[in-house]
Every structure is written in C-alpha cells, then in structure tokens.
Coordinates of C-alpha atoms in Angstrom, one line a residue:
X274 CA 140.4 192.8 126.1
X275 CA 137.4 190.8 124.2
X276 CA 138.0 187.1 124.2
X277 CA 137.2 185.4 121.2
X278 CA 136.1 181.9 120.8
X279 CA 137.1 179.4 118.7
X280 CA 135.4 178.9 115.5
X281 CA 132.9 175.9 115.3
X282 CA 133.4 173.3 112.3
X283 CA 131.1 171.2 111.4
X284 CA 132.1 167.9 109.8
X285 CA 128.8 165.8 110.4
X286 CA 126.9 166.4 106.4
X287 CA 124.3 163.2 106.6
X288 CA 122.3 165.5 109.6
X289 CA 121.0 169.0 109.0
X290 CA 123.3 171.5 110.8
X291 CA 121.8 173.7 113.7
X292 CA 120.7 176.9 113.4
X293 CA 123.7 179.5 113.2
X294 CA 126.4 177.4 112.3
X295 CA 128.8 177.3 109.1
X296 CA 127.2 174.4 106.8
X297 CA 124.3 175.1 104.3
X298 CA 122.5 172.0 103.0
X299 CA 124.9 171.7 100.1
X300 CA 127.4 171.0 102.0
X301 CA 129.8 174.0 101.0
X302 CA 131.9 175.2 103.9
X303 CA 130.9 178.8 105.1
X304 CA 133.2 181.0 108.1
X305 CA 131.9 180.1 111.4
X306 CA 133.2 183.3 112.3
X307 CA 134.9 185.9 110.4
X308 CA 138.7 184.7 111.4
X309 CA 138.6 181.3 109.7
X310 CA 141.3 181.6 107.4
X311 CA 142.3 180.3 103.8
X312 CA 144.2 177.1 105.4
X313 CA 141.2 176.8 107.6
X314 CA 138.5 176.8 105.3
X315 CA 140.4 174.4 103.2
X316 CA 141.3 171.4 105.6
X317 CA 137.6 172.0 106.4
X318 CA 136.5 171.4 102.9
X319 CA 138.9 168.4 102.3
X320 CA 137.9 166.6 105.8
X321 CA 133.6 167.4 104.3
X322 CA 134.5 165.8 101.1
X323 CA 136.1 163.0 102.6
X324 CA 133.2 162.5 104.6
X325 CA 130.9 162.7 101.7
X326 CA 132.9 160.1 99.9
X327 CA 132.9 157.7 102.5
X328 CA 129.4 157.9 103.4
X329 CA 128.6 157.8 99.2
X330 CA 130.7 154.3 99.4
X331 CA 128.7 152.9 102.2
X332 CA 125.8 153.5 100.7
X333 CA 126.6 151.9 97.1
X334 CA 128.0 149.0 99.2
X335 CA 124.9 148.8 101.3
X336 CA 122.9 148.7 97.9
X337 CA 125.2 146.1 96.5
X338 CA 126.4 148.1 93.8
X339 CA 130.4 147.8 92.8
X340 CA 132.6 150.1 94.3
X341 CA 133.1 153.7 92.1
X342 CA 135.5 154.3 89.6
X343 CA 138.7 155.6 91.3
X344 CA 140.0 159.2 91.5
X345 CA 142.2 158.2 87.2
X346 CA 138.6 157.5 86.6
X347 CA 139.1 153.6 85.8
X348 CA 137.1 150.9 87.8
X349 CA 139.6 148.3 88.8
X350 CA 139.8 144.8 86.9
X351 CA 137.9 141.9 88.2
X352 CA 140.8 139.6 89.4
X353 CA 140.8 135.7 87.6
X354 CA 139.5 133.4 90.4
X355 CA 142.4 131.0 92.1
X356 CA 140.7 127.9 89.9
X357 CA 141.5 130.0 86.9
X358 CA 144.9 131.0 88.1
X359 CA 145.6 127.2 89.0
X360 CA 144.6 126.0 86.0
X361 CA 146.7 128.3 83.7
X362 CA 149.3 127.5 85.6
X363 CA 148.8 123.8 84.7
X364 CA 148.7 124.3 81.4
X365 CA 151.6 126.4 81.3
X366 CA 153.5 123.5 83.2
X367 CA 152.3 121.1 80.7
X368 CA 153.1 123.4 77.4
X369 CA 156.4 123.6 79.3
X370 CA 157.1 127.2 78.5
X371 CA 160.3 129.3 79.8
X372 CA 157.8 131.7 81.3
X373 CA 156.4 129.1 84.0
X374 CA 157.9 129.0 87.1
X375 CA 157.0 126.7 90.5
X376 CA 154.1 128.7 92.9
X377 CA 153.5 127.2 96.2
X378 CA 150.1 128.7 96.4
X379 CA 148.9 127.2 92.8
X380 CA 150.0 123.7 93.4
X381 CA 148.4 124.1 97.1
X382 CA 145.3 125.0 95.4
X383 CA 145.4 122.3 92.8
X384 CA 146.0 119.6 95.4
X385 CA 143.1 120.5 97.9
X386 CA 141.0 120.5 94.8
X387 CA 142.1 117.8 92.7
X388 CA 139.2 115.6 93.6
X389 CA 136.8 118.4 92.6
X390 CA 135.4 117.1 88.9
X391 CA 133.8 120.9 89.0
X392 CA 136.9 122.7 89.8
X393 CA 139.2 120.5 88.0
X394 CA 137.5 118.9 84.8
X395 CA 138.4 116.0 83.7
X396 CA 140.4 117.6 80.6
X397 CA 142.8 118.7 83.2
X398 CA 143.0 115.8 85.5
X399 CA 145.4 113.5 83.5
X400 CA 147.2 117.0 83.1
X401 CA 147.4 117.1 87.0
X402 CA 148.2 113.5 87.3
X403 CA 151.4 114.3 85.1
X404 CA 152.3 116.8 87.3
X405 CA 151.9 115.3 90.3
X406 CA 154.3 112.4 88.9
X407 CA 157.3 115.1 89.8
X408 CA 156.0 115.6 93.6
X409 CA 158.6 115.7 95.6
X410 CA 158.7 115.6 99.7
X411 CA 156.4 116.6 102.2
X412 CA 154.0 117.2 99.8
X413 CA 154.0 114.1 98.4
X414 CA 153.6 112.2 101.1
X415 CA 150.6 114.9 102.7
X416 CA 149.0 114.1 99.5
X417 CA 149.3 110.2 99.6
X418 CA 148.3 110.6 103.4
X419 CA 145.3 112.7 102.1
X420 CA 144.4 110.9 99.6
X421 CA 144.2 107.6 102.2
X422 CA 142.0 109.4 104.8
X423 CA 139.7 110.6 102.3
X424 CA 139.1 107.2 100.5
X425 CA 138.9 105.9 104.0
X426 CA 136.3 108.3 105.2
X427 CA 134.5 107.5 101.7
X428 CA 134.2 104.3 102.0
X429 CA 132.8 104.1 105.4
X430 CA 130.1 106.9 105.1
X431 CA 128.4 105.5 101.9
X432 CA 128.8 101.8 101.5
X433 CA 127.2 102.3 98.1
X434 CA 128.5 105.2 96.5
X435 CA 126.7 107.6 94.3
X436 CA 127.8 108.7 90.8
X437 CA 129.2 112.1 92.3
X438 CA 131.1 109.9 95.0
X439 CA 131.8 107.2 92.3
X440 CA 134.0 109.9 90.0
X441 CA 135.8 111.1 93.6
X442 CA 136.9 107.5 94.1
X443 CA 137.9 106.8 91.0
X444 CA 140.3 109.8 91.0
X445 CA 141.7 109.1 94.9
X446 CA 142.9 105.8 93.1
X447 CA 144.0 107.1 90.3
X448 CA 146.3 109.1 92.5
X449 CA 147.5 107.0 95.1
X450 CA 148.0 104.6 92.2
X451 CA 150.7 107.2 91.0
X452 CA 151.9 108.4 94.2
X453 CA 152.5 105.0 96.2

C-alpha cells in the first residue's frame, strides 16, 4: 500500500513560488498533485483572489489613493462632515419643518463648537443662540458652566485679547447672557 501525501497549496502570490509547486506567476491555481479535486481547486482559487485583493487594497492605501469601487461597481459617497450635518440640522430647527426631529449628537456638536467663528459663522450664530433659548437641563447648565470656565481661562491667559480671542469673548457673553 503507497502512501500518498497531501497536496501542497500555495496561498502566498506577492513571492515567487518554489520550484515544483502548483502556482505560475499569474497567479492561476494549478493541481499540486493529480487528486486535487473541483471543490479543492476552487476554495484554492477564492482564498488566492482574496489575497490578491487584499494586498491590491494595501497598496492603493499605502499610495494614498481612495479605496476601489466595490464588487456593484459604485465607489461609496463621501459622507457630509459633522459641521455640515450640525448645521442643516440648525437650519431645519429654525425653518421649523415636521421632518426635524431632536439629535443628541448634533446639538452636542453644535455646543462644543459654538465658539468656533470657522465652524459656526456668524450667519448661524444668532440661529444657534435661538436655539439654545429652549435648552433645557443638564445641558444647560454644562453649557453655562462651560461657557464660565472658558471666559475665565480667556481672560487670564491674554489680558489683551486679540481679534480672534476678541470675537470668542464676545460670543461666551452673548451666551451666558442668554443662558443665566
């Protein structure tokens, strides 16, 4: 009785294959030995081509280049940042339309970057101010609290502000104005 061993399988394509074994260059699955079987060769070929994908991605990632249209064919959609999410949803408070609805991570957003003239323009601030008239809660007293430290911290690291710092002040007052 002839023992027979196991077939070898290669899964390694980014290194030439040794001498004798079942992987051209190409990367197309040959039998390691005459037994391999349909269902064989096939996991063999989808575990290759999964290899070959994932080293194709690391490589476009490495290079910076956007990931590669999906396996439809479509890239996927840039997502709108958070400052453009926040602010839509500001607008839609203000246009009071039946389609906006309260979202704890939009309001978060718009009150840790309220003082922000770059992330909030002015245009929107007296917006935000009119929202922040219905605060309600811990949130309204976090923000007055907030609001207190930073002016605090303000005022004690630049006795003379700068125009930047000027604009941030002028807005922490404007809101504890409205909130105390």
């Amino acid at each position: 009785m002839e023992i027979m061993a196991a077939p070898t399988w290669v899964f390694r394509t980014d290194q030439p294959p040794p001498p004798g074994t079942c992987q051209k260059r190409t990367g197309k699955v040959q039998e390691a030995s005459p037994e391999l079987s349909p269902e064989e060769r096939r996991v063999l070929e989808r575990k290759l081509k999964k290899e070959r994908k994932k080293e194709e991605k690391k490589r476009l990632r490495e290079a910076g280049i956007a990931a590669a249209p999906t396996a439809k064919g479509q890239t996927l959609a840039a997502k709108p940042s958070a400052a453009v999410l926040a602010l839509e949803y500001l607008q839609g408070w203000a246009q009071k339309q039946k389609s906006w609805r309260f979202q704890k991570t939009r309001q978060t957003w718009l009150l840790l970057n309220m003082y922000d003239e770059d992330k909030v323009p002015d245009e929107h601030f007296s917006t935000l101010l009119d929202y922040l008239e219905g605060l309600k809660g811990s949130a309204r007293e976090l923000t007055v609290q907030k609001a207190e430290a930073l002016m605090q911290e303000l005022d004690e690291a630049d006795p003379e502000p700068r125009d930047a710092g000027l604009r941030k002040m002028e807005r922490l007052r404007q809101v504890l104005q409205l909130l105390s």
